[in-house]
Structure formats: structure tokens, C-alpha cells
Coordinates of C-alpha atoms in Angstrom, one line a residue:
M234 CA 182.0 -21.3 141.7
C235 CA 183.5 -24.8 140.4
G236 CA 184.1 -24.4 136.7
N237 CA 184.0 -20.5 136.8
V238 CA 186.8 -18.0 137.0
A239 CA 186.0 -14.5 138.5
G240 CA 182.4 -15.6 137.7
M241 CA 182.7 -16.1 133.8
P242 CA 181.9 -19.5 132.9
L243 CA 184.8 -21.6 131.5
T244 CA 184.4 -21.0 127.7
F245 CA 186.6 -21.4 124.6
A246 CA 184.5 -20.1 122.4
G247 CA 186.1 -17.4 119.9
T248 CA 189.7 -18.7 121.6
L249 CA 189.9 -22.6 120.7
D250 CA 192.9 -23.2 118.1
R251 CA 190.5 -25.4 116.0
S252 CA 193.3 -27.0 113.8
A253 CA 194.0 -29.0 117.2
V254 CA 191.2 -31.0 116.7
I255 CA 192.4 -32.3 113.2
A256 CA 196.3 -32.5 114.7
A257 CA 194.6 -34.8 117.8
V258 CA 192.3 -37.0 115.2
D259 CA 195.6 -37.7 113.0
Q260 CA 197.5 -38.8 116.5
L261 CA 194.8 -42.0 116.3
T262 CA 195.7 -43.2 113.3
D263 CA 198.9 -45.4 114.2
L264 CA 196.9 -46.3 117.4
V265 CA 193.9 -47.1 116.3
G266 CA 195.5 -49.2 113.2
S267 CA 198.2 -50.6 115.3
A268 CA 198.6 -54.5 115.3
E269 CA 198.5 -54.7 119.0
V270 CA 194.9 -53.4 118.9
D271 CA 194.0 -55.6 116.2
D272 CA 195.3 -58.8 118.0
A273 CA 193.2 -57.7 121.2
W274 CA 190.1 -56.6 119.7
D275 CA 188.0 -59.2 121.5
R276 CA 189.4 -59.0 124.7
E277 CA 188.3 -56.9 127.3
S278 CA 189.8 -53.5 127.6
A279 CA 190.9 -51.3 130.9
L280 CA 187.1 -50.3 130.8
P281 CA 185.4 -53.3 132.6
G282 CA 182.9 -55.0 130.2
M283 CA 184.1 -53.2 127.4
T284 CA 186.0 -54.8 124.6
V285 CA 188.9 -53.3 123.0
G286 CA 187.0 -53.1 119.8
G287 CA 184.3 -51.3 121.4
L288 CA 186.7 -48.9 123.0
A289 CA 188.4 -48.3 119.7
R290 CA 184.7 -48.1 118.0
H291 CA 183.8 -45.4 120.7
L292 CA 187.2 -43.6 120.1
V293 CA 187.0 -43.1 116.4
S294 CA 183.0 -41.8 117.0
Q295 CA 184.4 -38.9 118.2
P296 CA 185.4 -37.0 114.9
E297 CA 183.0 -39.2 113.2
C298 CA 179.8 -37.5 115.4
A299 CA 181.9 -34.1 115.1
V300 CA 181.3 -34.2 111.3
E301 CA 177.9 -35.3 111.8
F302 CA 176.9 -32.8 114.1
L303 CA 178.6 -29.7 112.8
A304 CA 176.9 -30.1 109.8
T305 CA 173.2 -30.6 111.5
P306 CA 171.3 -27.7 112.2
G307 CA 169.3 -28.1 115.8
P308 CA 166.2 -26.9 116.4
P309 CA 165.9 -22.9 116.8
D310 CA 164.9 -23.0 120.4
A311 CA 167.4 -25.5 121.6
Q312 CA 168.9 -24.5 124.9
M313 CA 172.4 -23.0 125.0
M314 CA 174.5 -24.3 127.7
T315 CA 177.9 -23.8 129.4
L316 CA 180.8 -26.1 128.7
V317 CA 180.7 -27.6 132.0
G318 CA 177.1 -27.0 133.0
H319 CA 175.8 -29.1 130.0
Y320 CA 177.3 -32.0 132.0
E321 CA 174.2 -31.6 133.8
R322 CA 172.3 -33.4 131.2
V323 CA 174.5 -36.1 130.9
D324 CA 172.8 -39.0 132.7
W325 CA 175.7 -41.6 132.7
L326 CA 177.9 -39.1 134.6
H327 CA 176.5 -39.8 138.3
A328 CA 175.2 -43.4 137.8
P329 CA 177.1 -46.2 138.7
V330 CA 179.3 -48.2 136.5
D331 CA 176.8 -51.1 136.0
A332 CA 173.6 -48.6 135.6
P333 CA 171.7 -49.1 132.4
E334 CA 173.0 -45.3 131.4
N335 CA 176.3 -46.6 131.4
T336 CA 176.1 -50.3 130.3
S337 CA 173.7 -49.3 127.4
I338 CA 177.1 -47.1 126.2
R339 CA 179.4 -49.7 126.6
D340 CA 177.0 -52.8 125.0
D341 CA 176.1 -50.2 122.0
F342 CA 180.0 -49.8 121.2
N343 CA 180.8 -53.3 121.4
Q344 CA 178.1 -54.2 119.1
M345 CA 179.4 -51.7 116.6
G346 CA 183.0 -52.7 117.2
S347 CA 181.9 -56.4 116.4
A348 CA 181.9 -55.0 112.7
G349 CA 185.7 -55.5 113.4
H350 CA 188.9 -53.5 113.3
A351 CA 189.0 -52.6 109.5
E352 CA 185.7 -50.8 110.0
S353 CA 186.9 -48.5 112.6
V354 CA 190.2 -47.8 110.8
E355 CA 187.7 -46.7 107.8
V356 CA 185.5 -44.7 110.0
L357 CA 188.5 -42.8 111.3
A358 CA 189.9 -42.3 107.9
R359 CA 186.4 -41.4 106.4
A360 CA 186.2 -38.8 109.5
R361 CA 189.5 -37.3 108.9
K362 CA 189.1 -36.8 105.2
Q363 CA 185.6 -34.8 106.3
L364 CA 186.7 -33.0 109.3
G365 CA 188.4 -30.2 108.3
A366 CA 185.6 -28.9 106.2
A367 CA 182.9 -29.7 108.6
I368 CA 185.2 -27.2 110.9
D369 CA 185.4 -24.4 108.4
S370 CA 181.8 -24.8 107.5
A371 CA 180.7 -24.9 111.0
G372 CA 178.3 -22.3 112.6
P373 CA 178.5 -20.7 115.9
T374 CA 177.0 -23.2 117.9
T375 CA 176.3 -27.2 117.8
Y376 CA 173.1 -28.9 118.7
V377 CA 174.0 -32.3 120.8
P378 CA 171.1 -34.4 120.4
W379 CA 171.7 -36.9 123.1
Q380 CA 171.3 -33.8 125.7
D381 CA 168.9 -32.1 123.6
C382 CA 171.0 -28.6 123.7
A383 CA 173.5 -26.5 122.0
L384 CA 177.1 -25.5 123.0
P385 CA 179.2 -22.8 121.4
T386 CA 180.9 -25.1 118.3
D387 CA 184.5 -24.3 120.2
D388 CA 183.2 -25.9 123.4
F389 CA 181.7 -28.7 121.3
L390 CA 185.0 -29.1 119.9
V391 CA 186.8 -29.2 123.1
V392 CA 184.3 -31.8 124.9
R393 CA 185.5 -33.9 121.7
L394 CA 189.2 -33.3 122.1
M395 CA 188.4 -34.6 125.7
E396 CA 186.8 -37.9 124.8
I397 CA 189.6 -38.3 122.2
V398 CA 192.6 -37.7 124.8
V399 CA 190.9 -39.6 127.5
H400 CA 189.8 -42.9 125.2
A401 CA 193.2 -42.9 123.5
D402 CA 194.8 -43.3 126.9
D403 CA 192.3 -46.2 127.9
L404 CA 193.0 -48.0 124.4
A405 CA 196.5 -47.4 124.8
Y406 CA 196.8 -48.8 128.3
S407 CA 194.4 -51.6 127.3
V408 CA 197.0 -52.9 124.8
D409 CA 200.1 -52.0 126.5
V410 CA 201.4 -49.4 124.2
A411 CA 202.4 -45.7 124.6
A412 CA 199.5 -43.3 124.3
P413 CA 200.1 -40.4 121.8
A414 CA 201.9 -37.4 122.9
F415 CA 199.4 -35.0 122.4
S416 CA 200.3 -31.2 122.1
P417 CA 199.8 -28.5 124.4
E418 CA 196.9 -27.0 121.9
V419 CA 194.9 -30.2 122.2
L420 CA 195.9 -30.7 125.9
E421 CA 195.5 -27.9 127.7
P422 CA 191.8 -27.6 127.3
V423 CA 191.2 -30.8 127.9
F424 CA 193.0 -30.4 131.1
A425 CA 191.1 -27.0 132.1
L426 CA 188.0 -29.0 131.1
L427 CA 188.8 -31.6 133.3
T428 CA 189.6 -29.6 136.1
A429 CA 186.6 -27.7 136.0
L430 CA 184.4 -31.1 136.2
A431 CA 186.8 -32.3 139.2
A432 CA 186.2 -29.4 141.0
R433 CA 182.4 -29.6 140.6
R434 CA 182.2 -33.3 141.5
R435 CA 185.2 -33.4 144.4
G436 CA 185.0 -30.1 145.8
Q437 CA 187.3 -27.3 145.6
D438 CA 189.4 -27.9 148.1
E439 CA 190.2 -31.6 147.2
V440 CA 191.4 -30.6 143.6
L441 CA 193.5 -27.3 144.6
R442 CA 195.1 -29.1 147.3
T443 CA 196.0 -32.0 145.3
L444 CA 197.2 -30.1 142.2
S445 CA 199.2 -27.6 144.2
R446 CA 200.1 -28.8 147.8
H447 CA 201.8 -32.4 147.8
E448 CA 201.6 -32.3 151.5
R449 CA 198.0 -31.8 151.8
R450 CA 197.0 -33.8 148.7
S451 CA 193.7 -35.6 149.0
A452 CA 193.6 -39.1 149.9
G453 CA 191.1 -40.0 147.7
S454 CA 190.1 -39.3 144.1
I455 CA 189.9 -36.2 142.3
S456 CA 188.8 -38.0 139.1
A457 CA 186.6 -35.8 136.9
F458 CA 184.3 -39.2 136.2

């Protein structure tokens, strides 16, 4: 089953090196604070319709929301979801790029980015300062309000890692600078999640053959999103 190994749902509960989250956020400082990002702030990014500023603001919102959600108890009856399964509640995943489910996210962060480069740099610095304590005091599960469900906290942090890695690459590409060189502790859970999502979306054969057999690789996309 896609997203499962030997019938066990993909999870990092109890196994994630949580210091990887802090290491990943530390690697955003130079990118987000760079002159290249500042100079291109109002220009369209690599994501159609999203400004460089909107993309940077979306990127720094990942540690920002981690700090907030780790410290905010959810409803006691919130449904517990698996790491891959919770994406079934994500309305933007299967919607067209120009659908409201996607354009609303773009527009919201473009608006937030209009506060300027310095504001996003400050959001990142503040979130980084608070992140260690938030992770250390987090409970075993974390409530995700926009999906009205809970995840094991380590799985919630893997989602944040994935968002950081993917959008750091988007931002670096947008301004023609090198993307951060993340450590294996950051990348391995991200690649596991992306592979599971890609298999669910594209099918086992497409993903397996593209990753393992050059001569039988898919002619189409095996992207997770």
C-alpha cells in the first residue's frame, strides 16, 4: 500500500532527530536574509503568481507555525491521522493551480509578504529563538487546525521539514542562488514523505521504476504535488 511498508503506516513517531528541525531553520537565515531575495522581493517567484516576498514569507511561516501549534492544545476529540493519510484532508493537493484552494494561499502570503523583507527576516529570527523550547515542551501529538486533525508530533515536524526543504529550493531557484545544503538528518525523512506521497498520487510502478531503473523510467512526472 502506498505510504506503507509491510502494512505499517509511514511514521517518524519516536524516531525523528528533532535537532534536525532546528538545523534546517538555521540554514534559512542566509537565504532569507540575502540581498538577492531583498532585491527581487516584488518580482514573481518560480511559483506562478507568487512573489519572491510571498514565497519567503510562506517559508518562514513554517518555523513560525511550528512554535505556535506545538504550544497550543487541540480539541481532546481531534481525529488522529497518519503522516501520509492527513494529506487526504488537504484541499489544495488535488485542486488545479488556479483553483481558489491554491490561489487563496498564494494571495494570503503575497499580502503578508507586502510587509517587506525585514519583517520576514524578523519572523524567522523570532521563531528560531523560540523553536527549541517549543520542541522540548511539546506533547506527543500536535493539532493541525487547518485540517482539523492531530498528528504525532514527530510526524508534524516532518511535514514542517518537507515544507522548509521544498520552499527553500523554490526561493533559491527564484533568485538564482544555491539552495541550502541540508544534512541527511533533514533530507531523509523529507525524501521518505515525498516518495510516499508520489507513490500515492502517481502509482507504485511509476515511482519505483523511475527511482530504480533508468531504462524503464516514467516518461511523465512522478512529483508528489
